[in-house]
Amino acid sequence: MDMAARLGLVLPHAALLGGSAAASTRALNPSRARLPYPTPPPFPTCCRPSSSSTYAARPRSSPRCGSPRLLAVRAMASGNPYAAELAAAKKAVTLAAHLCQAVQQDIVHSGIQSKADKSPVTVADYGSQILVSLALKMEVSPGPFSLVAEEDSEELRKDGAEEILEEITDLVNDTIFDTGSYNISFTKEGILSAIDDGKSEGGPSGRHWVLDPIDGTKGFLRGDQYAIALALLDEGKVVLGVLACPNLPLSSISNPNGSSSGHQVGALFSATIGCGAEVESLDGSPPQKISICSIDNPVNASFFESYESAHSMHDLTGSIAEKLGVLAPPVRIDSQAKYGALARGDGAIYLRFPHKGYKEKIWDHAAGSIVVTEAGGIVTDAAGNDLDFSKGRFLDLDTGIIATNKQLMPSLLKAVQDAIKEKNQAASLL
């Protein structure tokens, strides 16, 4: 049984078959001849673009991935200094979302409900990171490229990883071909090189892209919420963020598990510093400005927290809600989709308190935090300090992360600090 069948990844093109069948298909499609990455050689004569360029660096517009050039022109007209980067980021996460949607559908259909077999989600994680790296390199002006991301190629370079590497290679190439995004495809070595683009450590100087290729792994496996989260750091500050949330309703969340019947599903949130936050459909509807809710009485507020109790201390967040007088039950959904939902006013408060010893990674909050702040909200740690993304791959912060509007933040901070103090006192008595 081949790898695709064993993993339950049923994808449409024969290029996924590997071996001679895949080779025959590629022979019939010379424009898909595999090229190394990130510096592809000249096209064969039969495939060379009509322009003087000898590299596969000219994107084709895709009806499903949008036109980043057009978006950049529109953004520039509105005075956005990061217009080209915003357009590239949108295209990158939308392209990755196509791959993730295909894999998630097959996971759900195959009945996989745990991470006991991590292969399908691993394939999607790597594939998403590769496509984002590719799109950013193709769409953003040449220059230093730095990507801080979750995955590296170490496991894929080990003996026994050949089959899963082949699966990732074919899945990535199939997505590029199916979406009509670029006239290139990857070799296996190119796949490994593209993954390792994400090994940057970030820091306080220069520009660094920050990526979580699949945020919300358990939600992804359940067929629920997840996000492709991409942000840009400039001199240590988050200046741009996009969140592709394939399973989030475009309008609002209408029930606690984060789904909504009868409404369009698939939301793309974006924000650039000083330019506000927007949401549009993953299929490319016109962007709409969003703003955080204006509730000033916590009794009328609802709050978001992690779906999994392993990811956040539900007992502590329950105590905080009680101190605030919040009457509504918590809305528990996976991933940075919570930030997007908060930014457009689906709820009023976001609480995240990981268990002791957990270190927050910058890719888990960079994109979501700027979407909330540009929508008029505030994001801090439990002591009220701004999040600092300039220290490398991890956040150095006090206890947890909270977000809400300006009206509720003072009372939220007090409730948070009182609840933490009580929890610590109770622990000291044990």
Short mmCIF file of N, CA, C and O in Angstrom, two decimals, residues 91-195:
data_model
loop_
_atom_site.label_atom_id
_atom_site.label_comp_id
_atom_site.label_asym_id
_atom_site.label_seq_id
_atom_site.Cartn_x
_atom_site.Cartn_y
_atom_site.Cartn_z
N LYS A 91 -1.76 35.96 0.18
CA LYS A 91 -1.64 34.88 -0.81
C LYS A 91 -1.01 33.65 -0.18
O LYS A 91 -1.43 32.51 -0.42
N ALA A 92 0.01 33.86 0.64
CA ALA A 92 0.74 32.75 1.26
C ALA A 92 -0.18 31.89 2.13
O ALA A 92 -0.20 30.66 2.01
N VAL A 93 -0.94 32.53 3.02
CA VAL A 93 -1.77 31.74 3.93
C VAL A 93 -2.97 31.13 3.22
O VAL A 93 -3.45 30.05 3.59
N THR A 94 -3.46 31.80 2.18
CA THR A 94 -4.57 31.24 1.41
C THR A 94 -4.13 30.00 0.66
O THR A 94 -4.85 28.99 0.61
N LEU A 95 -2.95 30.05 0.09
CA LEU A 95 -2.39 28.89 -0.60
C LEU A 95 -2.20 27.73 0.37
O LEU A 95 -2.57 26.59 0.08
N ALA A 96 -1.64 28.02 1.54
CA ALA A 96 -1.45 26.98 2.56
C ALA A 96 -2.79 26.42 3.02
O ALA A 96 -2.91 25.22 3.31
N ALA A 97 -3.81 27.27 3.10
CA ALA A 97 -5.13 26.82 3.54
C ALA A 97 -5.72 25.78 2.59
O ALA A 97 -6.39 24.85 3.02
N HIS A 98 -5.46 25.93 1.28
CA HIS A 98 -5.95 24.93 0.32
C HIS A 98 -5.38 23.55 0.65
O HIS A 98 -6.10 22.55 0.64
N LEU A 99 -4.08 23.51 0.92
CA LEU A 99 -3.45 22.24 1.26
C LEU A 99 -4.03 21.68 2.55
O LEU A 99 -4.38 20.49 2.63
N CYS A 100 -4.15 22.52 3.57
CA CYS A 100 -4.65 22.05 4.87
C CYS A 100 -6.09 21.56 4.79
O CYS A 100 -6.45 20.57 5.43
N GLN A 101 -6.92 22.23 4.01
CA GLN A 101 -8.31 21.80 3.87
C GLN A 101 -8.39 20.42 3.25
O GLN A 101 -9.19 19.59 3.70
N ALA A 102 -7.58 20.16 2.24
CA ALA A 102 -7.60 18.85 1.60
C ALA A 102 -7.19 17.75 2.57
O ALA A 102 -7.83 16.69 2.64
N VAL A 103 -6.14 18.01 3.35
CA VAL A 103 -5.67 17.00 4.30
C VAL A 103 -6.69 16.81 5.43
O VAL A 103 -6.98 15.68 5.82
N GLN A 104 -7.26 17.90 5.95
CA GLN A 104 -8.22 17.76 7.04
C GLN A 104 -9.44 16.96 6.61
O GLN A 104 -9.94 16.12 7.37
N GLN A 105 -9.92 17.19 5.42
CA GLN A 105 -11.06 16.42 4.94
C GLN A 105 -10.76 14.93 4.93
O GLN A 105 -11.59 14.11 5.32
N ASP A 106 -9.56 14.58 4.51
CA ASP A 106 -9.20 13.17 4.46
C ASP A 106 -9.00 12.58 5.86
O ASP A 106 -9.31 11.42 6.10
N ILE A 107 -8.48 13.38 6.79
CA ILE A 107 -8.34 12.92 8.17
C ILE A 107 -9.70 12.63 8.76
O ILE A 107 -9.93 11.58 9.37
N VAL A 108 -10.64 13.55 8.57
CA VAL A 108 -11.98 13.37 9.13
C VAL A 108 -12.66 12.15 8.51
O VAL A 108 -13.26 11.33 9.21
N HIS A 109 -12.54 12.00 7.20
CA HIS A 109 -13.17 10.86 6.53
C HIS A 109 -12.56 9.53 6.93
O HIS A 109 -13.23 8.50 6.95
N SER A 110 -11.27 9.56 7.28
CA SER A 110 -10.60 8.30 7.67
C SER A 110 -10.87 7.94 9.12
O SER A 110 -10.52 6.85 9.56
N GLY A 111 -11.44 8.86 9.89
CA GLY A 111 -11.79 8.56 11.28
C GLY A 111 -10.68 8.74 12.28
O GLY A 111 -10.81 8.34 13.43
N ILE A 112 -9.57 9.35 11.88
CA ILE A 112 -8.48 9.60 12.83
C ILE A 112 -8.91 10.68 13.81
O ILE A 112 -9.29 11.77 13.41
N GLN A 113 -8.86 10.39 15.10
CA GLN A 113 -9.31 11.35 16.10
C GLN A 113 -8.26 11.67 17.15
O GLN A 113 -8.55 12.32 18.14
N SER A 114 -7.06 11.18 16.99
CA SER A 114 -6.03 11.46 17.97
C SER A 114 -4.70 11.63 17.26
O SER A 114 -4.60 11.42 16.05
N LYS A 115 -3.67 12.00 18.03
CA LYS A 115 -2.35 12.16 17.46
C LYS A 115 -1.51 10.89 17.57
O LYS A 115 -0.30 10.90 17.44
N ALA A 116 -2.18 9.74 17.79
CA ALA A 116 -1.45 8.48 17.89
C ALA A 116 -0.70 8.23 16.58
O ALA A 116 0.44 7.79 16.56
N ASP A 117 -1.38 8.48 15.45
CA ASP A 117 -0.70 8.47 14.17
C ASP A 117 -0.60 9.92 13.73
O ASP A 117 -1.56 10.52 13.26
N LYS A 118 0.58 10.49 13.89
CA LYS A 118 0.75 11.92 13.63
C LYS A 118 1.05 12.21 12.17
O LYS A 118 1.20 13.36 11.78
N SER A 119 1.12 11.17 11.33
CA SER A 119 1.58 11.37 9.96
C SER A 119 0.75 12.37 9.17
O SER A 119 1.30 13.26 8.53
N PRO A 120 -0.59 12.25 9.16
CA PRO A 120 -1.36 13.20 8.32
C PRO A 120 -1.16 14.65 8.72
O PRO A 120 -0.97 15.52 7.86
N VAL A 121 -1.22 14.95 10.01
CA VAL A 121 -1.07 16.33 10.44
C VAL A 121 0.37 16.80 10.23
O VAL A 121 0.63 17.97 9.95
N THR A 122 1.32 15.88 10.32
CA THR A 122 2.72 16.22 10.05
C THR A 122 2.89 16.62 8.58
O THR A 122 3.58 17.60 8.27
N VAL A 123 2.28 15.87 7.69
CA VAL A 123 2.34 16.19 6.27
C VAL A 123 1.78 17.58 6.02
O VAL A 123 2.36 18.40 5.30
N ALA A 124 0.64 17.90 6.63
CA ALA A 124 0.01 19.20 6.44
C ALA A 124 0.84 20.32 7.06
O ALA A 124 0.96 21.40 6.48
N ASP A 125 1.40 20.08 8.23
CA ASP A 125 2.23 21.08 8.90
C ASP A 125 3.42 21.48 8.03
O ASP A 125 3.67 22.67 7.78
N TYR A 126 4.16 20.48 7.57
CA TYR A 126 5.30 20.76 6.70
C TYR A 126 4.86 21.42 5.40
O TYR A 126 5.46 22.39 4.94
N GLY A 127 3.80 20.87 4.80
CA GLY A 127 3.34 21.40 3.52
C GLY A 127 2.92 22.85 3.62
O GLY A 127 3.23 23.66 2.74
N SER A 128 2.21 23.19 4.68
CA SER A 128 1.78 24.57 4.89
C SER A 128 2.98 25.50 5.01
O SER A 128 3.03 26.57 4.39
N GLN A 129 3.98 25.08 5.79
CA GLN A 129 5.17 25.93 5.98
C GLN A 129 5.92 26.13 4.67
O GLN A 129 6.38 27.23 4.37
N ILE A 130 6.02 25.08 3.86
CA ILE A 130 6.72 25.18 2.59
C ILE A 130 6.02 26.16 1.66
O ILE A 130 6.66 27.02 1.03
N LEU A 131 4.70 26.07 1.58
CA LEU A 131 3.95 26.93 0.66
C LEU A 131 4.01 28.40 1.09
O LEU A 131 4.10 29.30 0.25
N VAL A 132 3.97 28.64 2.39
CA VAL A 132 4.08 30.02 2.86
C VAL A 132 5.46 30.58 2.54
O VAL A 132 5.60 31.70 2.04
N SER A 133 6.50 29.79 2.79
CA SER A 133 7.85 30.23 2.47
C SER A 133 8.00 30.52 0.99
O SER A 133 8.57 31.54 0.58
N LEU A 134 7.48 29.62 0.16
CA LEU A 134 7.55 29.81 -1.29
C LEU A 134 6.86 31.10 -1.71
O LEU A 134 7.44 31.92 -2.45
N ALA A 135 5.62 31.30 -1.26
CA ALA A 135 4.86 32.47 -1.69
C ALA A 135 5.54 33.78 -1.26
O ALA A 135 5.59 34.74 -2.02
N LEU A 136 6.06 33.80 -0.03
CA LEU A 136 6.73 35.01 0.43
C LEU A 136 7.96 35.31 -0.41
O LEU A 136 8.22 36.46 -0.78
N LYS A 137 8.72 34.29 -0.75
CA LYS A 137 9.93 34.51 -1.56
C LYS A 137 9.58 34.95 -2.97
O LYS A 137 10.30 35.75 -3.58
N MET A 138 8.47 34.45 -3.49
CA MET A 138 8.09 34.80 -4.85
C MET A 138 7.46 36.19 -4.93
O MET A 138 7.60 36.88 -5.94
N GLU A 139 6.75 36.60 -3.88
CA GLU A 139 5.93 37.81 -3.95
C GLU A 139 6.58 39.05 -3.37
O GLU A 139 6.23 40.17 -3.75
N VAL A 140 7.48 38.89 -2.41
CA VAL A 140 8.09 40.04 -1.75
C VAL A 140 9.38 40.40 -2.48
O VAL A 140 10.10 39.53 -2.96
N SER A 141 9.68 41.69 -2.53
CA SER A 141 10.87 42.15 -3.23
C SER A 141 12.12 41.43 -2.74
O SER A 141 12.23 41.11 -1.55
N PRO A 142 13.07 41.17 -3.62
CA PRO A 142 14.30 40.48 -3.22
C PRO A 142 15.01 41.22 -2.09
O PRO A 142 14.95 42.44 -1.99
N GLY A 143 15.68 40.47 -1.27
CA GLY A 143 16.42 41.03 -0.13
C GLY A 143 16.57 39.96 0.93
O GLY A 143 16.22 38.80 0.71
N PRO A 144 17.10 40.31 2.08
CA PRO A 144 17.25 39.33 3.16
C PRO A 144 15.90 38.70 3.50
O PRO A 144 14.89 39.40 3.62
N PHE A 145 15.90 37.38 3.66
CA PHE A 145 14.66 36.67 3.99
C PHE A 145 14.85 35.91 5.30
O PHE A 145 15.76 35.10 5.43
N SER A 146 14.00 36.21 6.26
CA SER A 146 14.08 35.56 7.57
C SER A 146 12.69 35.07 7.96
O SER A 146 11.73 35.85 7.95
N LEU A 147 12.60 33.79 8.29
CA LEU A 147 11.33 33.19 8.68
C LEU A 147 11.52 32.44 9.99
O LEU A 147 12.36 31.54 10.08
N VAL A 148 10.74 32.82 11.00
CA VAL A 148 10.72 32.12 12.28
C VAL A 148 9.49 31.22 12.27
O VAL A 148 8.37 31.71 12.30
N ALA A 149 9.69 29.92 12.20
CA ALA A 149 8.57 29.00 12.06
C ALA A 149 8.77 27.76 12.91
O ALA A 149 9.86 27.51 13.44
N GLU A 150 7.73 26.99 13.01
CA GLU A 150 7.71 25.89 13.96
C GLU A 150 8.52 24.68 13.53
O GLU A 150 9.12 24.00 14.35
N GLU A 151 8.56 24.39 12.23
CA GLU A 151 9.13 23.13 11.77
C GLU A 151 10.55 23.29 11.23
O GLU A 151 10.92 24.34 10.72
N ASP A 152 11.34 22.18 11.34
CA ASP A 152 12.60 22.08 10.61
C ASP A 152 12.66 20.70 9.99
O ASP A 152 11.79 19.86 10.22
N SER A 153 13.68 20.44 9.19
CA SER A 153 13.71 19.21 8.39
C SER A 153 14.42 18.04 9.06
O SER A 153 14.61 16.99 8.43
N GLU A 154 14.81 18.19 10.31
CA GLU A 154 15.64 17.17 10.95
C GLU A 154 15.02 15.78 10.87
O GLU A 154 15.69 14.80 10.50
N GLU A 155 13.74 15.66 11.23
CA GLU A 155 13.09 14.34 11.22
C GLU A 155 12.98 13.76 9.82
O GLU A 155 13.06 12.55 9.63
N LEU A 156 12.81 14.63 8.84
CA LEU A 156 12.63 14.16 7.47
C LEU A 156 13.94 13.73 6.83
O LEU A 156 13.94 13.08 5.77
N ARG A 157 15.06 14.07 7.43
CA ARG A 157 16.36 13.67 6.91
C ARG A 157 16.84 12.34 7.49
O ARG A 157 17.89 11.84 7.11
N LYS A 158 16.07 11.78 8.41
CA LYS A 158 16.46 10.52 9.04
C LYS A 158 16.08 9.32 8.17
O LYS A 158 15.18 9.40 7.35
N ASP A 159 16.78 8.20 8.41
CA ASP A 159 16.43 6.96 7.72
C ASP A 159 14.98 6.58 8.06
O ASP A 159 14.55 6.70 9.21
N GLY A 160 14.26 6.13 7.07
CA GLY A 160 12.88 5.72 7.30
C GLY A 160 11.87 6.80 7.00
O GLY A 160 10.65 6.56 7.06
N ALA A 161 12.35 8.02 6.71
CA ALA A 161 11.42 9.13 6.45
C ALA A 161 11.17 9.35 4.97
O ALA A 161 10.49 10.31 4.59
N GLU A 162 11.68 8.45 4.12
CA GLU A 162 11.60 8.68 2.67
C GLU A 162 10.15 8.75 2.18
O GLU A 162 9.81 9.59 1.34
N GLU A 163 9.31 7.87 2.71
CA GLU A 163 7.92 7.84 2.23
C GLU A 163 7.16 9.11 2.57
O GLU A 163 6.43 9.66 1.74
N ILE A 164 7.32 9.56 3.82
CA ILE A 164 6.58 10.76 4.21
C ILE A 164 7.13 11.99 3.48
O ILE A 164 6.38 12.91 3.13
N LEU A 165 8.44 12.00 3.20
CA LEU A 165 9.01 13.09 2.41
C LEU A 165 8.43 13.09 1.00
O LEU A 165 8.11 14.14 0.44
N GLU A 166 8.28 11.91 0.44
CA GLU A 166 7.66 11.81 -0.89
C GLU A 166 6.22 12.31 -0.87
O GLU A 166 5.77 13.02 -1.76
N GLU A 167 5.50 11.96 0.20
CA GLU A 167 4.11 12.40 0.34
C GLU A 167 4.02 13.93 0.42
O GLU A 167 3.18 14.56 -0.21
N ILE A 168 4.89 14.54 1.23
CA ILE A 168 4.89 15.99 1.37
C ILE A 168 5.22 16.64 0.03
O ILE A 168 4.57 17.61 -0.39
N THR A 169 6.23 16.10 -0.65
CA THR A 169 6.64 16.65 -1.95
C THR A 169 5.49 16.63 -2.94
O THR A 169 5.20 17.63 -3.61
N ASP A 170 4.81 15.50 -3.04
CA ASP A 170 3.73 15.39 -4.00
C ASP A 170 2.53 16.25 -3.61
O ASP A 170 1.88 16.85 -4.48
N LEU A 171 2.24 16.33 -2.32
CA LEU A 171 1.11 17.13 -1.87
C LEU A 171 1.35 18.62 -2.14
O LEU A 171 0.46 19.33 -2.60
N VAL A 172 2.56 19.09 -1.87
CA VAL A 172 2.90 20.49 -2.13
C VAL A 172 2.82 20.78 -3.63
O VAL A 172 2.21 21.77 -4.06
N ASN A 173 3.42 19.91 -4.45
CA ASN A 173 3.40 20.14 -5.89
C ASN A 173 1.99 20.09 -6.45
O ASN A 173 1.62 20.88 -7.33
N ASP A 174 1.18 19.19 -5.91
CA ASP A 174 -0.21 19.10 -6.35
C ASP A 174 -0.97 20.38 -6.03
O ASP A 174 -1.77 20.86 -6.84
N THR A 175 -0.74 20.93 -4.85
CA THR A 175 -1.44 22.17 -4.45
C THR A 175 -1.03 23.33 -5.34
O THR A 175 -1.88 24.13 -5.76
N ILE A 176 0.26 23.45 -5.62
CA ILE A 176 0.73 24.52 -6.50
C ILE A 176 0.07 24.39 -7.87
O ILE A 176 -0.41 25.37 -8.45
N PHE A 177 0.03 23.18 -8.41
CA PHE A 177 -0.55 22.95 -9.72
C PHE A 177 -2.06 23.18 -9.71
O PHE A 177 -2.61 23.85 -10.60
N ASP A 178 -2.74 22.67 -8.69
CA ASP A 178 -4.19 22.75 -8.63
C ASP A 178 -4.68 24.19 -8.49
O ASP A 178 -5.72 24.56 -9.04
N THR A 179 -3.95 25.01 -7.75
CA THR A 179 -4.35 26.41 -7.57
C THR A 179 -3.85 27.32 -8.69
O THR A 179 -4.27 28.47 -8.77
N GLY A 180 -2.95 26.83 -9.52
CA GLY A 180 -2.42 27.65 -10.59
C GLY A 180 -1.56 28.79 -10.10
O GLY A 180 -1.49 29.85 -10.73
N SER A 181 -0.88 28.59 -8.98
CA SER A 181 -0.17 29.69 -8.34
C SER A 181 1.17 30.01 -9.01
O SER A 181 1.49 31.18 -9.22
N TYR A 182 1.95 28.99 -9.29
CA TYR A 182 3.29 29.19 -9.84
C TYR A 182 3.59 28.11 -10.86
O TYR A 182 3.01 27.02 -10.82
N ASN A 183 4.55 28.39 -11.73
CA ASN A 183 4.96 27.43 -12.75
C ASN A 183 6.19 26.64 -12.31
O ASN A 183 7.11 26.43 -13.09
N ILE A 184 6.23 26.26 -11.05
CA ILE A 184 7.35 25.46 -10.57
C ILE A 184 6.83 24.31 -9.72
O ILE A 184 5.67 24.30 -9.30
N SER A 185 7.69 23.35 -9.47
CA SER A 185 7.42 22.33 -8.47
C SER A 185 8.74 21.97 -7.79
O SER A 185 9.81 22.37 -8.24
N PHE A 186 8.63 21.21 -6.71
CA PHE A 186 9.78 20.96 -5.85
C PHE A 186 10.39 19.58 -6.05
O PHE A 186 9.68 18.60 -6.25
N THR A 187 11.70 19.50 -5.92
CA THR A 187 12.37 18.23 -5.69
C THR A 187 12.31 17.92 -4.20
O THR A 187 11.98 18.79 -3.39
N LYS A 188 12.67 16.72 -3.82
CA LYS A 188 12.69 16.38 -2.39
C LYS A 188 13.72 17.24 -1.65
O LYS A 188 13.46 17.69 -0.53
N GLU A 189 14.87 17.46 -2.25
CA GLU A 189 15.87 18.29 -1.59
C GLU A 189 15.37 19.73 -1.48
O GLU A 189 15.64 20.42 -0.49
N GLY A 190 14.63 20.17 -2.48
CA GLY A 190 14.04 21.49 -2.41
C GLY A 190 13.03 21.62 -1.29
O GLY A 190 12.93 22.66 -0.63
N ILE A 191 12.28 20.55 -1.04
CA ILE A 191 11.33 20.53 0.08
C ILE A 191 12.06 20.71 1.40
O ILE A 191 11.66 21.51 2.25
N LEU A 192 13.14 19.97 1.60
CA LEU A 192 13.91 20.06 2.85
C LEU A 192 14.48 21.47 3.02
O LEU A 192 14.47 22.03 4.12
N SER A 193 14.99 22.03 1.94
CA SER A 193 15.56 23.38 2.00
C SER A 193 14.49 24.41 2.34
O SER A 193 14.72 25.32 3.15
N ALA A 194 13.31 24.26 1.75
CA ALA A 194 12.22 25.21 2.02
C ALA A 194 11.76 25.14 3.47
O ALA A 194 11.46 26.16 4.09
N ILE A 195 11.70 23.94 4.03
CA ILE A 195 11.32 23.79 5.43
C ILE A 195 12.33 24.51 6.33
O ILE A 195 11.96 25.23 7.27
#
